[in-house]
PDB file of C-alpha atoms in Angstrom:
ATOM      1  CA  UNK N   1     101.777 175.922 207.358  1.00 78.00           C
ATOM      2  CA  UNK N   2     104.188 178.815 207.929  1.00 83.00           C
ATOM      3  CA  UNK N   3     102.066 181.172 205.729  1.00 89.00           C
ATOM      4  CA  UNK N   4      98.878 180.294 207.872  1.00 88.00           C
ATOM      5  CA  UNK N   5     100.652 180.819 211.232  1.00 86.00           C
ATOM      6  CA  UNK N   6     102.291 183.999 209.906  1.00 87.00           C
ATOM      7  CA  UNK N   7      98.748 185.353 208.755  1.00 90.00           C
ATOM      8  CA  UNK N   8      97.225 184.587 211.934  1.00 88.00           C
ATOM      9  CA  UNK N   9     100.182 185.896 213.989  1.00 88.00           C
ATOM     10  CA  UNK N  10      99.993 189.285 211.833  1.00 90.00           C
ATOM     11  CA  UNK N  11      96.390 189.787 212.832  1.00 89.00           C
ATOM     12  CA  UNK N  12      96.691 188.742 216.656  1.00 87.00           C
ATOM     13  CA  UNK N  13      99.873 190.194 217.814  1.00 87.00           C
ATOM     14  CA  UNK N  14     102.388 190.648 215.056  1.00 88.00           C
ATOM     15  CA  UNK N  15     101.249 194.325 214.094  1.00 91.00           C
ATOM     16  CA  UNK N  16     100.897 195.449 217.694  1.00 90.00           C
ATOM     17  CA  UNK N  17     104.413 194.163 218.481  1.00 90.00           C
ATOM     18  CA  UNK N  18     106.051 195.432 215.275  1.00 92.00           C
ATOM     19  CA  UNK N  19     104.565 198.850 216.069  1.00 93.00           C
ATOM     20  CA  UNK N  20     106.175 198.730 219.469  1.00 91.00           C
ATOM     21  CA  UNK N  21     109.596 197.925 217.913  1.00 91.00           C
ATOM     22  CA  UNK N  22     109.257 200.682 215.302  1.00 94.00           C
ATOM     23  CA  UNK N  23     108.441 203.213 218.074  1.00 93.00           C
ATOM     24  CA  UNK N  24     111.503 202.267 219.741  1.00 91.00           C
ATOM     25  CA  UNK N  25     113.429 202.500 216.558  1.00 91.00           C
ATOM     26  CA  UNK N  26     112.096 205.968 215.765  1.00 94.00           C
ATOM     27  CA  UNK N  27     112.878 207.129 219.201  1.00 91.00           C
ATOM     28  CA  UNK N  28     116.596 205.581 219.067  1.00 89.00           C
ATOM     29  CA  UNK N  29     117.077 207.158 215.598  1.00 91.00           C
ATOM     30  CA  UNK N  30     116.177 210.602 216.784  1.00 92.00           C
ATOM     31  CA  UNK N  31     119.343 210.565 218.985  1.00 86.00           C
ATOM     32  CA  UNK N  32     122.311 210.308 216.715  1.00 84.00           C
ATOM     33  CA  UNK N  33     124.336 208.010 219.055  1.00 87.00           C
ATOM     34  CA  UNK N  34     121.531 205.457 219.370  1.00 87.00           C
ATOM     35  CA  UNK N  35     121.067 204.794 215.833  1.00 90.00           C
ATOM     36  CA  UNK N  36     122.451 201.211 215.886  1.00 87.00           C
ATOM     37  CA  UNK N  37     119.838 200.401 218.401  1.00 89.00           C
ATOM     38  CA  UNK N  38     117.393 201.877 216.016  1.00 90.00           C
ATOM     39  CA  UNK N  39     118.496 199.939 213.071  1.00 91.00           C
ATOM     40  CA  UNK N  40     118.386 196.557 215.340  1.00 89.00           C
ATOM     41  CA  UNK N  41     115.013 197.641 216.470  1.00 91.00           C
ATOM     42  CA  UNK N  42     113.660 198.017 212.877  1.00 94.00           C
ATOM     43  CA  UNK N  43     115.097 194.448 211.965  1.00 91.00           C
ATOM     44  CA  UNK N  44     113.414 193.073 214.834  1.00 91.00           C
ATOM     45  CA  UNK N  45     110.164 194.680 213.844  1.00 93.00           C
ATOM     46  CA  UNK N  46     110.281 193.011 210.513  1.00 91.00           C
ATOM     47  CA  UNK N  47     110.857 189.760 212.311  1.00 91.00           C
ATOM     48  CA  UNK N  48     108.085 190.214 214.692  1.00 90.00           C
ATOM     49  CA  UNK N  49     105.584 190.850 211.532  1.00 90.00           C
ATOM     50  CA  UNK N  50     106.445 187.497 210.151  1.00 89.00           C
ATOM     51  CA  UNK N  51     108.351 185.284 212.448  1.00 88.00           C
ATOM     52  CA  UNK N  52     107.515 181.656 211.319  1.00 88.00           C
ATOM     53  CA  UNK N  53     109.990 180.462 208.918  1.00 86.00           C
ATOM     54  CA  UNK N  54     112.905 182.421 210.299  1.00 86.00           C
ATOM     55  CA  UNK N  55     115.039 182.362 213.547  1.00 84.00           C
ATOM     56  CA  UNK N  56     117.924 184.133 215.135  1.00 84.00           C
ATOM     57  CA  UNK N  57     121.392 182.882 215.528  1.00 82.00           C
ATOM     58  CA  UNK N  58     124.506 184.606 217.219  1.00 79.00           C
ATOM     59  CA  UNK N  59     127.027 186.443 215.431  1.00 77.00           C
ATOM     60  CA  UNK N  60     130.565 185.225 215.869  1.00 75.00           C
ATOM     61  CA  UNK N  61     132.013 188.462 215.138  1.00 75.00           C
ATOM     62  CA  UNK N  62     129.948 190.268 217.948  1.00 72.00           C
ATOM     63  CA  UNK N  63     132.448 191.550 220.683  1.00 76.00           C
ATOM     64  CA  UNK N  64     132.197 193.433 223.880  1.00 81.00           C
ATOM     65  CA  UNK N  65     130.598 196.464 222.042  1.00 77.00           C
ATOM     66  CA  UNK N  66     127.401 194.176 221.512  1.00 80.00           C
ATOM     67  CA  UNK N  67     127.488 193.311 225.208  1.00 84.00           C
ATOM     68  CA  UNK N  68     127.610 196.890 226.398  1.00 88.00           C
ATOM     69  CA  UNK N  69     125.024 197.826 223.744  1.00 86.00           C
ATOM     70  CA  UNK N  70     122.625 195.078 225.010  1.00 87.00           C
ATOM     71  CA  UNK N  71     122.908 196.283 228.494  1.00 90.00           C
ATOM     72  CA  UNK N  72     122.008 199.900 227.460  1.00 87.00           C
ATOM     73  CA  UNK N  73     119.014 198.471 225.217  1.00 87.00           C
ATOM     74  CA  UNK N  74     117.788 196.564 228.253  1.00 90.00           C
ATOM     75  CA  UNK N  75     117.426 199.444 230.453  1.00 87.00           C
ATOM     76  CA  UNK N  76     115.923 201.791 228.186  1.00 84.00           C
ATOM     77  CA  UNK N  77     113.698 199.767 225.583  1.00 84.00           C
ATOM     78  CA  UNK N  78     114.348 195.889 226.031  1.00 87.00           C
ATOM     79  CA  UNK N  79     112.514 195.149 229.045  1.00 90.00           C
ATOM     80  CA  UNK N  80     109.244 197.017 227.930  1.00 91.00           C
ATOM     81  CA  UNK N  81     109.205 195.038 224.716  1.00 90.00           C
ATOM     82  CA  UNK N  82     109.802 191.766 226.556  1.00 92.00           C
ATOM     83  CA  UNK N  83     107.069 192.776 229.017  1.00 93.00           C
ATOM     84  CA  UNK N  84     104.841 193.208 225.871  1.00 91.00           C
ATOM     85  CA  UNK N  85     105.914 189.553 224.471  1.00 92.00           C
ATOM     86  CA  UNK N  86     104.973 188.151 227.911  1.00 94.00           C
ATOM     87  CA  UNK N  87     101.697 189.676 228.158  1.00 94.00           C
ATOM     88  CA  UNK N  88     100.478 188.634 224.623  1.00 93.00           C
ATOM     89  CA  UNK N  89     101.846 185.269 225.103  1.00 93.00           C
ATOM     90  CA  UNK N  90     100.011 184.741 228.059  1.00 94.00           C
ATOM     91  CA  UNK N  91      96.849 185.849 226.455  1.00 93.00           C
ATOM     92  CA  UNK N  92      97.459 183.881 223.293  1.00 91.00           C
ATOM     93  CA  UNK N  93      98.038 180.621 225.375  1.00 93.00           C
ATOM     94  CA  UNK N  94      94.514 180.965 226.979  1.00 94.00           C
ATOM     95  CA  UNK N  95      92.890 179.639 223.860  1.00 89.00           C
ATOM     96  CA  UNK N  96      93.965 176.387 222.321  1.00 89.00           C
ATOM     97  CA  UNK N  97      94.378 177.857 218.827  1.00 85.00           C
ATOM     98  CA  UNK N  98      96.697 180.579 220.241  1.00 88.00           C
ATOM     99  CA  UNK N  99      99.170 178.088 222.038  1.00 91.00           C
ATOM    100  CA  UNK N 100     101.672 177.885 219.026  1.00 89.00           C
ATOM    101  CA  UNK N 101     101.641 181.845 218.988  1.00 91.00           C
ATOM    102  CA  UNK N 102     102.092 182.262 222.657  1.00 92.00           C
ATOM    103  CA  UNK N 103     104.969 179.948 222.368  1.00 91.00           C
ATOM    104  CA  UNK N 104     106.507 181.882 219.562  1.00 89.00           C
ATOM    105  CA  UNK N 105     105.915 185.180 221.500  1.00 92.00           C
ATOM    106  CA  UNK N 106     107.894 183.622 224.315  1.00 93.00           C
ATOM    107  CA  UNK N 107     110.741 182.911 221.863  1.00 89.00           C
ATOM    108  CA  UNK N 108     110.970 186.364 220.745  1.00 90.00           C
ATOM    109  CA  UNK N 109     111.590 187.430 224.329  1.00 92.00           C
ATOM    110  CA  UNK N 110     115.626 186.800 224.149  1.00 90.00           C
ATOM    111  CA  UNK N 111     115.904 188.977 220.988  1.00 90.00           C
ATOM    112  CA  UNK N 112     113.843 191.651 222.588  1.00 90.00           C
ATOM    113  CA  UNK N 113     116.086 191.836 225.419  1.00 90.00           C
ATOM    114  CA  UNK N 114     119.465 191.541 223.499  1.00 88.00           C
ATOM    115  CA  UNK N 115     119.091 192.360 219.921  1.00 86.00           C
ATOM    116  CA  UNK N 116     122.925 193.142 219.173  1.00 85.00           C
ATOM    117  CA  UNK N 117     125.087 190.372 218.029  1.00 80.00           C
ATOM    118  CA  UNK N 118     122.214 188.390 216.673  1.00 82.00           C
ATOM    119  CA  UNK N 119     121.228 187.724 213.084  1.00 81.00           C
ATOM    120  CA  UNK N 120     117.643 186.609 211.769  1.00 82.00           C
ATOM    121  CA  UNK N 121     118.287 184.016 209.208  1.00 84.00           C
ATOM    122  CA  UNK N 122     115.590 181.734 207.265  1.00 83.00           C
ATOM    123  CA  UNK N 123     115.172 178.170 208.927  1.00 81.00           C
ATOM    124  CA  UNK N 124     116.182 176.402 205.775  1.00 79.00           C
ATOM    125  CA  UNK N 125     119.633 177.869 205.705  1.00 67.00           C
ATOM    126  CA  UNK N 126     122.237 175.477 206.860  1.00 55.00           C
ATOM    127  CA  UNK N 127     123.757 177.329 209.628  1.00 60.00           C
ATOM    128  CA  UNK N 128     120.389 178.672 211.037  1.00 49.00           C
ATOM    129  CA  UNK N 129     120.607 176.129 213.749  1.00 51.00           C
ATOM    130  CA  UNK N 130     122.907 176.303 216.620  1.00 52.00           C
TER     131      UNK N 130
END
């Protein structure tokens, strides 16, 4: 079932959202100081391409640097990507078949707003649940 949902997701919204994350990552990597945000953006792009069967968990070793970095990310790129998730989530929820995909889009909003201090793990890993 995960494969079917991921395949439909890839066609309907995964590719577009992943391209948004890749664009944000490329812009961040152009400037030397924002490379950590670029790497995080590339990680989320892979997650946005194939999200079913994976989840995010908080990293316990993330500290104040992640908080400050997330505030900077939110101002420059996070809210644009979250807006993309909101709009595609609403569009997908219009159809009955798209409702699970729309809900998955809404679940990606927190990581699009605050990517630092999070880790993407498979759902079958024991510590994947909070």
